Amino acid sequence: MAKPKPKTARGKTVAKKAAKSARKTVARKAATRTAAKKVAVKKKAAARKPAAKKPAVRKAAPKTTTAQKGAAQKGAAQKGKLVYGFGDGRAEGRANMRELLGGKGANLAEMANLGLPVPPGFTITTEVCTGYYDNGKKYPKDLQAQVDAALVKVEKLVGAKFGDAKMPLLVSVRSGARASMPGMMDTVLNLGLNDTTVEALARQSGNERFAWDSYRRFIQMYSDVVLGVGHEHFEELLEMHKEDHGLTLDTELKAEDWKHLVGAYKKRVQQELGKPFPQDVRDQLWGAIGAVFSSWMNQRAITYRALNHIPASWGTAVNVQAMVFGNMGETSCTGVAFTRDPSTGEKIYYGEYLINAQGEDVVAGIRTPQQLTKTSRLAVGNQLPSMEESMPATFRQLVAVFQKLEKHYRDMQDIEFTVQQGKLWMLQTRSGKRTAKAAIKIAVDMVKEKLIRQAEAVERIDPASLDQLLHPTPDPKAPRKVVAKGLAASPGAASGKVVFLADEAEKMAQKGEAVILCRIETSPEDIHGMHAAKGILTARGGTTSHAAVVARGMGRPCVSGAGGIRIDYAAGRMTAGDLVISKGDVITIDGSTGEVIMGLMPMIEPQMSGDFGLLMGWADKLRKLKVRTNAETPADAETAVRFGCEGIGLCRTEHMFFDADRITAVREMILSDSVDGRKKALAKILPMQRDDFASLFKIMAGRPVTIRLLDPPLHEFLPHTDADFDAVARGTGLSVTALKERKKALEETNPMLGHRGCRLGISYPEIYEMQARAIFEAAVAVSKAGGKPVEPEVMIPLVATKAEIDILKRRVDAVAAAVFKEQGRKVKYLVGTMIELPRAALRAADIAQTAEFFSFGTNDLTQTTLGISRDDAALFMEDYLKAGIFERDPFVTIDQAGVGELITLATQRGRSVRKDIKLGICGEHGGDPSSVRFCHNAGLDYVSCSPYRVPIARLAAAQAAISDEKASEA
Ligand code: ADP
Ligand code: MG
Ligand code: MG
């Protein structure tokens, strides 16, 4: 493999630049250092005070609002301060300064303040990164002096000196953005090693192997991340060395081997770059710092930010931290842990560690990691001892840290640690990514444990993530042909065609195909393919592997480490035992059981019970907005009721016209050339519509049902094939030629703005009259049958003027009166309109004199307000998002400034003439969490969304109410 990474070129220039500036530093350092030290010491003394009486917990909780964070940060950030130190039981930063220090830096500071063992270090702020890009990739003048001063403090705390020939200080250089971006940035370990300091490290540790192992790791990492000489170069050299010497495992290599390899590595770097591997430790440091800042703009990071709506303007911080060593022998290790199970939420310690290893070894899949606890070791059937068994005393320390951190942060933590010769060191903590299922269980458990309140539990669940719980799982009763078993890495099931390459997954998904991305293991370069896939399968890797972590974050089902599967990328196939599975074959993966199943599986509907039900109950108590559903079929209505909908906000009657057994009658109605002909056809449709409405009324059992009268242009229903025409000819008695003529006459240039909506009702009164009759007859029938009282809401679409609704409401009322008289029974009903044209919004005060409710049809309202055809927007929406013209797709998330203003205005004007006017929204936006928040703020009565989004809207509505409450308290 050549050097594929885009960061390569950039890494090089930055390295050069940084090296240059570092040389300058060296020249100036004698002068600046002493001065900087004085300032820094003073500042530290000043910073200590507030840190000491910092308010407990609350502010540290991960879900503080932006406003809170901003305020706290303003209080703490010091002007001109670019570098914040930590270590030795105190820190200049704290957890609520993540905007300035990045997540990693802020939490390292917080852990130091808590008195936890954190190797000392310092954080270069995100503002330096932002400034770096704003000022043509230049650092602020004062940065070098501040870094030097901070480094001196670290040297003092550790008792070693950077670049020293006797007691060398080694550091790691770690990126850390505000929001965690797993695998997006590269960390360099063991920085400060060169041909001199490696000898010192060997002497001082009394462990030559360790020293040379560290050096070869450093050369590889630094070359890869900073110099753009890819890791494959070094892997190749390592493989060759092993082969030549008959070695298989890294652990078998001795000091001599590593020493030899360091020589070979350096030679390779020289060959590739035409210059030697940097020996000046300050060149090394600035090179690494520059690489972190550059990585903010590498393709992987850009993709991740785009997928997660993280603005580029946030920038990343850089953490420089004294090294501790997990590769110092059998009493040393490195590990990752979660304080609860991130898949299920169960309250167990969950994680993996590796003895005599460093950094990313655990997740890199080079050696099989070992389990933290004995229980989980037994559960996964791992022969190697758990940490609980092999290092019981250190494990107890670790457990104490888990407990302290959970209590402090009041949330499940994702932790990285290293043990150096029996001593535990904490390297990272953050609130852990989790599946929706785990999120709910953890939140509910924490309420029971009295760590958090119900409202906080509700706030902690990302509404969009509920999607994971609302989708079908394989029917346990159906036979399943399990061909392999891996780890249940991210729950949920998915079926799709097998693909092996991320690019291919993306291409096929764009064509609307369901695919399962199958990889030996995944890396950050695969993100786009993982996103496009319905599910992810890897042959290698644990439950904290890249695939597992990213899949959980994205809510994709994932089976990882399916050891029985062999993947051959070149051949485009994989094998499971004797079975060959080729690209394009359909498989099902079950991320809740770890099973890989051949073929498509029948799925069963999810249930909202247990913790999920409990949490939704809390949400319901808190929210102000009601949640309805958009449904026209009994199946959809039933699903929505199961998911807690409080009525139907939009029943699109035309969907009832499409059924095979009625489409001919509909066509007869449209194509007949007389009122009588139309009435005859409508009479055939009437009983069918009546039955449809009756069954919806029954299912909704007293909940309100909004029925929209026919909306789309008639040509959508026209016949296409000769057989279609024959059928209509038979029904109407008209000739096929005449019918074809009539079809032509109905054609429109721009149907979206043509003869549709209430315009049809104006032209063809009999259509809406039939529909109104069907509605009222059904309502009367259902209430006569003793069901709960039915209250239909008849909705007239595409109204622009008061005159339209005046005419049409009069007709609906007349039909109602007639039906009630015939039936000898009345039902309550409302007649209202959709607001989906800007004129209707502007003239809401007129329209509300007649309309008894408004439902904002935000799909069309967005289309008509922006003048963007929603059917054609896809052609250029990407460009608009990329150019930053829209932050979000306005057809997904309400354009608050434009469309939102119309809604607010129509709400005010409507209420000004009709105080109790019912207001709702029925566009796709009704299920989009941030649009739901907008609807809450706009004071609507309800949102209506598709059945599967009902729980999402319920939760989003509760969160909107909570933050509203908070804002009014503040
Ligand atoms: P990421 O953001 O990708 O998790 P980190 O900056 O956390 O990257 O670094 C990855 C790993 O490198 C850490 O989990 C830890 O094991 C190791 N590491 C980082 N800094 C140090 C250090 N100062 N001493 C020992 N190990 C370190
Ligand atoms: Mg980390
Ligand atoms: Mg519409």
Coordinates of N, CA and C in Angstrom, one line a residue, residues 253-336:
L253 N 9.9 -10.9 21.2 CA 11.0 -10.1 20.8 C 11.8 -9.5 22.0
K254 N 13.1 -9.6 21.9 CA 13.9 -9.2 23.0 C 14.5 -7.8 22.7
A255 N 15.2 -7.2 23.7 CA 15.8 -5.9 23.6 C 16.6 -5.8 22.3
E256 N 17.4 -6.8 22.0 CA 18.2 -6.8 20.8 C 17.4 -6.7 19.6
D257 N 16.3 -7.4 19.5 CA 15.4 -7.4 18.4 C 14.9 -5.9 18.1
W258 N 14.4 -5.4 19.2 CA 13.9 -4.0 19.1 C 14.9 -3.0 18.7
K259 N 16.1 -3.2 19.2 CA 17.2 -2.3 18.9 C 17.5 -2.4 17.4
H260 N 17.6 -3.6 17.0 CA 17.8 -3.8 15.5 C 16.7 -3.1 14.7
L261 N 15.5 -3.3 15.1 CA 14.4 -2.8 14.4 C 14.4 -1.2 14.4
V262 N 14.8 -0.7 15.5 CA 14.9 0.8 15.6 C 15.8 1.3 14.5
G263 N 16.9 0.6 14.3 CA 17.9 1.0 13.3 C 17.2 0.9 11.9
A264 N 16.5 -0.2 11.7 CA 15.9 -0.4 10.4 C 14.8 0.6 10.2
Y265 N 14.1 0.9 11.2 CA 13.0 1.9 11.1 C 13.6 3.3 10.7
K266 N 14.6 3.7 11.4 CA 15.2 5.0 11.1 C 15.7 5.1 9.7
K267 N 16.3 3.9 9.2 CA 16.8 3.9 7.9 C 15.7 4.1 6.9
R268 N 14.5 3.4 7.2 CA 13.4 3.5 6.3 C 12.9 5.0 6.2
V269 N 12.8 5.6 7.4 CA 12.4 7.0 7.4 C 13.3 7.9 6.5
Q270 N 14.6 7.6 6.7 CA 15.6 8.4 5.9 C 15.4 8.2 4.4
Q271 N 15.1 6.9 4.0 CA 14.9 6.6 2.6 C 13.6 7.3 2.1
E272 N 12.6 7.3 2.9 CA 11.3 7.8 2.5 C 11.3 9.3 2.4
L273 N 12.0 10.0 3.4 CA 11.9 11.4 3.5 C 13.2 12.1 3.0
G274 N 14.2 11.4 2.8 CA 15.5 12.0 2.4 C 16.1 12.8 3.5
K275 N 15.6 12.6 4.7 CA 16.3 13.2 5.9 C 16.0 12.4 7.1
P276 N 16.9 12.5 8.1 CA 16.8 11.6 9.2 C 15.6 11.8 10.1
F277 N 15.2 10.8 10.9 CA 14.2 10.9 11.9 C 14.6 12.0 12.9
P278 N 13.7 12.9 13.3 CA 14.2 14.0 14.1 C 14.7 13.6 15.5
Q279 N 15.9 14.0 15.8 CA 16.5 13.7 17.1 C 16.3 14.8 18.1
D280 N 16.0 16.0 17.7 CA 15.8 17.1 18.6 C 14.4 17.0 19.2
V281 N 14.4 16.8 20.5 CA 13.1 16.5 21.2 C 12.1 17.7 21.0
R282 N 12.6 18.9 20.9 CA 11.6 20.0 20.7 C 11.1 20.0 19.3
D283 N 11.9 19.7 18.3 CA 11.4 19.5 17.0 C 10.2 18.4 17.0
Q284 N 10.5 17.4 17.8 CA 9.5 16.3 17.9 C 8.2 16.8 18.4
L285 N 8.4 17.6 19.5 CA 7.2 18.1 20.2 C 6.3 19.0 19.3
W286 N 7.0 19.9 18.7 CA 6.2 20.9 17.8 C 5.7 20.2 16.6
G287 N 6.4 19.2 16.1 CA 5.9 18.5 15.0 C 4.6 17.8 15.3
A288 N 4.6 17.2 16.5 CA 3.4 16.5 17.0 C 2.2 17.4 17.2
I289 N 2.5 18.6 17.9 CA 1.5 19.6 18.1 C 0.9 20.0 16.8
G290 N 1.7 20.3 15.8 CA 1.3 20.7 14.5 C 0.4 19.7 13.9
A291 N 0.8 18.4 14.0 CA 0.0 17.3 13.4 C -1.4 17.2 14.0
V292 N -1.5 17.4 15.3 CA -2.8 17.4 15.9 C -3.7 18.5 15.4
F293 N -3.2 19.7 15.3 CA -4.0 20.7 14.7 C -4.3 20.5 13.3
S294 N -3.4 19.9 12.5 CA -3.7 19.6 11.1 C -4.8 18.5 11.0
S295 N -4.7 17.6 11.9 CA -5.6 16.5 11.8 C -7.1 16.9 12.0
W296 N -7.3 18.1 12.6 CA -8.6 18.7 12.7 C -9.3 18.8 11.3
M297 N -8.4 19.0 10.3 CA -9.0 19.3 9.0 C -8.7 18.1 8.0
N298 N -8.4 16.9 8.6 CA -8.2 15.7 7.7 C -9.6 15.2 7.3
Q299 N -9.6 14.4 6.3 CA -10.9 14.0 5.7 C -11.7 13.2 6.7
R300 N -11.1 12.3 7.5 CA -11.8 11.5 8.4 C -12.6 12.4 9.4
A301 N -11.8 13.4 9.9 CA -12.4 14.3 10.9 C -13.5 15.1 10.3
I302 N -13.3 15.6 9.1 CA -14.4 16.4 8.4 C -15.6 15.5 8.2
T303 N -15.4 14.3 7.8 CA -16.6 13.4 7.6 C -17.3 13.2 8.9
Y304 N -16.6 12.9 9.9 CA -17.2 12.6 11.2 C -18.0 13.9 11.7
R305 N -17.4 15.0 11.5 CA -18.1 16.2 11.9 C -19.3 16.5 11.1
A306 N -19.3 16.2 9.8 CA -20.4 16.4 9.0 C -21.5 15.5 9.4
L307 N -21.2 14.2 9.7 CA -22.2 13.3 10.1 C -22.8 13.6 11.5
N308 N -22.0 14.3 12.3 CA -22.5 14.5 13.7 C -22.8 16.0 14.0
H309 N -22.9 16.8 12.9 CA -23.2 18.2 13.1 C -22.3 18.9 14.0
I310 N -21.0 18.6 13.9 CA -20.0 19.4 14.8 C -19.4 20.5 13.9
P311 N -19.5 21.7 14.4 CA -19.0 22.8 13.5 C -17.4 22.7 13.5
A312 N -16.9 23.1 12.3 CA -15.4 23.1 12.2 C -14.8 24.2 13.1
S313 N -15.6 25.1 13.4 CA -15.1 26.3 14.2 C -14.8 25.9 15.7
W314 N -15.2 24.7 16.1 CA -14.9 24.4 17.5 C -13.4 24.2 17.7
G315 N -12.7 23.6 16.8 CA -11.3 23.3 17.0 C -11.0 22.2 18.0
T316 N -9.8 21.8 18.0 CA -9.4 20.7 18.9 C -8.3 21.3 19.9
A317 N -8.3 20.7 21.0 CA -7.2 21.1 22.0 C -6.0 20.1 21.8
V318 N -4.9 20.4 22.3 CA -3.8 19.4 22.3 C -3.4 19.2 23.8
N319 N -3.3 17.9 24.1 CA -2.8 17.6 25.5 C -1.4 17.0 25.4
V320 N -0.5 17.6 26.2 CA 0.8 17.0 26.3 C 0.9 16.5 27.7
Q321 N 1.3 15.2 27.8 CA 1.2 14.6 29.1 C 2.4 13.6 29.4
A322 N 2.9 13.7 30.6 CA 4.0 12.8 30.9 C 3.6 11.4 30.7
M323 N 4.5 10.6 30.2 CA 4.2 9.2 29.9 C 4.2 8.3 31.2
V324 N 3.3 7.4 31.2 CA 3.4 6.3 32.2 C 3.4 5.0 31.3
F325 N 4.0 4.0 31.8 CA 4.3 2.9 30.9 C 3.6 1.6 31.3
G326 N 2.8 1.1 30.4 CA 2.1 -0.2 30.6 C 2.9 -1.3 30.0
N327 N 4.0 -0.9 29.4 CA 4.9 -2.0 28.7 C 6.2 -2.2 29.5
M328 N 6.1 -2.0 30.9 CA 7.3 -2.2 31.7 C 7.3 -3.6 32.3
G329 N 6.7 -4.6 31.7 CA 6.8 -5.9 32.2 C 5.5 -6.5 32.7
E330 N 5.5 -7.6 33.4 CA 4.3 -8.3 33.7 C 3.4 -7.7 34.8
T331 N 3.9 -6.7 35.5 CA 3.1 -6.0 36.5 C 2.5 -4.7 35.9
S332 N 2.7 -4.6 34.6 CA 2.2 -3.4 33.9 C 1.2 -3.8 32.9
C333 N 0.3 -2.9 32.6 CA -0.7 -3.2 31.6 C -1.4 -1.9 31.1
T334 N -2.2 -2.0 30.1 CA -3.0 -0.9 29.6 C -4.4 -1.4 29.4
G335 N -5.4 -0.5 29.7 CA -6.7 -1.0 29.5 C -7.8 0.1 29.3
V336 N -8.9 -0.4 28.9 CA -10.1 0.5 28.7 C -11.3 -0.1 29.5

